[in-house]
Amino acid sequence: LRLGESLRGEPGIIGHLLRIACDAAAVSGLERTLNATVFSDNQLSQLQDILNAIADRLDFSRVVVTEQCFMIEFCREPLRMEETRKSRTFFRLFSDQGLGDVLAYAGDYIEASKLPLTERLARVHAIDQSLEDLSFFWHMLAKLTAPDVSRIVELDLRMRAHLDLAQTSLAIERYRLATGEVPERLGALAPQYLDAVPIDTFDG
């Protein structure tokens, strides 16, 4: 988890994906550990606080803004990229159009990243589709530089869902330690062991 947190200073998509991978490995390890070890209520509560902090700091908006900066720089100076130097005139011809596309689509992605979790993926799919529908010839730079945002959003939401599941597992174990049995419904965990029953990040 600390390794994942150390990547907060790398706000681009690659850093975000590495962070998700680190967090996913930690959550998977937590599941195995809970099955093999008895924790005290205090230890379980501390783990919940750590997972809460991680979930609060997963900032996808920041990631999209960083990618927007990269895409703008590419459109302004495509010749810095090795593969574009051979096609100097061709890329200069499309750089203005590409910059307009990037500003429009990156802005849409940033707005989508601020939506409630359950609405994000559908909105990003719609943005991706509108980009896909554009002519490759006239909108080449946008198509070449735009990352696969919907796939990254899906991974981000999946990580959040895993964090919710881990939080719920810890809450169930704390309830079991206190009462000697598991709750019949998740509602019994709130507000003492969970702030609220988590909502599925994909379908609400």
C-alpha positions as CSV (number, residue, x, y, z in Angstrom):
1,L,0.0,0.0,0.0
2,R,2.9,2.4,0.7
3,L,4.4,1.6,-2.6
4,G,1.1,2.5,-4.3
5,E,0.9,5.7,-2.3
6,S,4.4,6.6,-3.4
7,L,3.1,6.9,-7.0
8,R,0.7,9.7,-6.1
9,G,3.5,12.1,-7.3
10,E,3.2,10.5,-10.8
11,P,-0.2,11.6,-11.8
12,G,-0.2,10.3,-15.4
13,I,-2.0,7.3,-16.6
14,I,0.9,4.9,-16.3
15,G,1.5,5.9,-12.7
16,H,-2.2,5.6,-11.9
17,L,-2.3,2.1,-13.4
18,L,0.7,1.1,-11.4
19,R,-0.9,2.4,-8.3
20,I,-4.0,0.5,-8.9
21,A,-1.9,-2.7,-9.4
22,C,-0.1,-2.2,-6.1
23,D,-3.4,-1.5,-4.3
24,A,-5.0,-4.6,-5.9
25,A,-2.1,-6.8,-4.8
26,A,-2.4,-5.4,-1.2
27,V,-6.2,-6.0,-1.1
28,S,-5.7,-9.6,-2.4
29,G,-3.1,-10.2,0.2
30,L,-5.4,-8.8,2.9
31,E,-8.1,-11.3,1.9
32,R,-5.6,-14.2,2.3
33,T,-4.3,-12.8,5.6
34,L,-7.8,-12.4,7.0
35,N,-8.4,-16.1,6.3
36,A,-5.2,-17.2,8.0
37,T,-4.9,-14.8,11.0
38,V,-7.0,-13.4,13.8
39,F,-6.9,-9.6,14.1
40,S,-8.0,-7.5,17.0
41,D,-10.8,-5.0,16.6
42,N,-8.3,-2.2,16.9
43,Q,-6.1,-3.7,14.1
44,L,-9.2,-4.1,11.8
45,S,-10.3,-0.6,12.5
46,Q,-6.8,0.7,11.6
47,L,-6.9,-1.3,8.3
48,Q,-10.2,0.3,7.5
49,D,-8.8,3.8,8.1
50,I,-5.9,3.0,5.7
51,L,-8.2,1.7,3.0
52,N,-10.5,4.7,3.5
53,A,-7.6,7.1,3.0
54,I,-6.5,5.2,-0.2
55,A,-10.0,5.4,-1.7
56,D,-10.2,9.1,-0.9
57,R,-6.9,9.8,-2.7
58,L,-7.7,8.0,-5.9
59,D,-8.0,11.1,-8.0
60,F,-8.8,10.3,-11.6
61,S,-9.4,14.0,-12.5
62,R,-5.8,14.7,-11.9
63,V,-4.8,11.8,-14.2
64,V,-6.9,13.1,-17.0
65,V,-5.5,16.7,-16.6
66,T,-2.0,15.3,-16.9
67,E,-2.8,13.4,-20.0
68,Q,-4.5,16.5,-21.5
69,C,-1.2,18.4,-21.0
70,F,0.7,15.7,-22.8
71,M,-1.7,15.7,-25.7
72,I,-1.6,19.5,-26.0
73,E,2.2,19.4,-26.0
74,F,2.1,16.7,-28.7
75,C,-0.2,18.8,-30.9
76,R,1.8,22.0,-30.4
77,E,5.2,20.3,-31.0
78,P,4.6,16.9,-32.7
79,L,8.1,17.0,-34.2
80,R,9.5,16.3,-30.7
81,M,8.2,12.8,-31.1
82,E,10.7,10.6,-33.0
83,E,8.1,8.9,-35.3
84,T,6.7,12.2,-36.5
85,R,10.0,13.8,-37.7
86,K,9.9,12.0,-41.0
87,S,6.4,13.4,-41.7
88,R,7.2,17.0,-40.8
89,T,4.8,18.8,-43.2
90,F,2.0,16.3,-42.8
91,F,1.9,16.7,-39.0
92,R,2.2,20.4,-39.1
93,L,-0.9,20.5,-41.4
94,F,-3.0,18.7,-38.8
95,S,-1.6,20.2,-35.5
96,D,-4.2,23.0,-35.3
97,Q,-7.1,20.7,-35.8
98,G,-5.6,18.2,-33.4
99,L,-5.2,20.8,-30.7
100,G,-8.9,21.8,-31.0
101,D,-9.9,18.1,-30.8
102,V,-7.7,17.5,-27.8
103,L,-9.0,20.6,-25.9
104,A,-12.6,19.5,-26.6
105,Y,-12.2,15.8,-25.8
106,A,-9.9,16.2,-22.8
107,G,-12.3,18.7,-21.4
108,D,-15.1,16.2,-21.8
109,Y,-13.1,13.5,-20.0
110,I,-12.3,15.9,-17.2
111,E,-15.9,16.7,-16.7
112,A,-16.8,13.0,-16.8
113,S,-14.2,12.2,-14.1
114,K,-16.1,14.5,-11.8
115,L,-19.4,12.7,-12.2
116,P,-20.7,10.3,-9.5
117,L,-18.9,6.9,-9.8
118,T,-22.0,5.1,-11.1
119,E,-22.3,7.6,-14.1
120,R,-18.7,7.8,-15.1
121,L,-18.2,4.8,-17.3
122,A,-21.3,5.3,-19.5
123,R,-20.3,8.9,-20.1
124,V,-16.7,8.0,-21.0
125,H,-17.9,5.3,-23.3
126,A,-20.1,8.0,-25.1
127,I,-17.1,10.3,-25.4
128,D,-14.9,7.5,-26.8
129,Q,-17.5,6.6,-29.3
130,S,-17.8,10.2,-30.5
131,L,-14.0,10.3,-31.0
132,E,-14.2,6.9,-32.8
133,D,-16.8,8.3,-35.2
134,L,-14.5,11.1,-36.4
135,S,-12.6,10.8,-39.6
136,F,-9.1,9.5,-39.0
137,F,-7.7,11.7,-41.7
138,W,-8.9,15.0,-40.4
139,H,-8.7,14.1,-36.7
140,M,-5.6,12.0,-36.8
141,L,-3.6,13.7,-33.9
142,A,-6.5,13.3,-31.5
143,K,-7.0,9.7,-32.4
144,L,-3.2,9.0,-32.1
145,T,-2.7,10.7,-28.8
146,A,-6.0,9.9,-27.0
147,P,-5.5,7.2,-24.4
148,D,-8.1,4.4,-23.9
149,V,-9.9,6.3,-21.2
150,S,-12.9,4.0,-20.9
151,R,-10.6,1.0,-20.1
152,I,-8.7,3.0,-17.5
153,V,-11.9,4.3,-15.9
154,E,-13.2,0.7,-15.8
155,L,-10.0,-0.4,-14.0
156,D,-10.3,2.6,-11.6
157,L,-13.9,1.8,-10.8
158,R,-13.0,-1.9,-10.3
159,M,-10.3,-0.9,-7.8
160,R,-12.8,1.2,-5.9
161,A,-15.2,-1.7,-5.8
162,H,-12.4,-4.0,-4.4
163,L,-11.7,-1.4,-1.8
164,D,-15.4,-1.3,-0.8
165,L,-15.4,-5.1,-0.7
166,A,-12.3,-5.1,1.6
167,Q,-13.9,-2.5,3.8
168,T,-17.0,-4.5,4.1
169,S,-15.1,-7.7,4.9
170,L,-13.2,-5.9,7.7
171,A,-16.5,-4.6,9.0
172,I,-18.1,-8.0,9.0
173,E,-15.1,-9.4,10.9
174,R,-15.3,-6.6,13.5
175,Y,-19.0,-7.4,13.9
176,R,-18.3,-11.1,14.3
177,L,-15.7,-10.4,16.9
178,A,-18.2,-8.2,18.9
179,T,-21.3,-10.5,18.6
180,G,-20.0,-13.9,17.9
181,E,-21.9,-14.2,14.6
182,V,-21.9,-12.6,11.1
183,P,-24.7,-10.0,10.3
184,E,-27.7,-11.2,8.3
185,R,-27.7,-7.9,6.4
186,L,-25.0,-5.4,5.6
187,G,-27.2,-2.6,7.0
188,A,-26.4,-4.0,10.5
189,L,-22.8,-2.8,10.0
190,A,-23.6,0.9,9.6
191,P,-22.9,3.2,11.2
192,Q,-20.7,1.5,13.8
193,Y,-18.5,-0.5,11.5
194,L,-19.1,1.2,8.1
195,D,-20.1,4.7,7.4
196,A,-22.8,3.4,5.0
197,V,-23.5,0.2,3.1
198,P,-21.4,0.6,-0.1
199,I,-23.1,1.1,-3.5
200,D,-21.9,-0.9,-6.5
201,T,-19.7,1.5,-8.5
202,F,-20.9,0.0,-11.8
203,D,-24.6,-0.2,-11.5
204,G,-25.6,1.8,-8.4
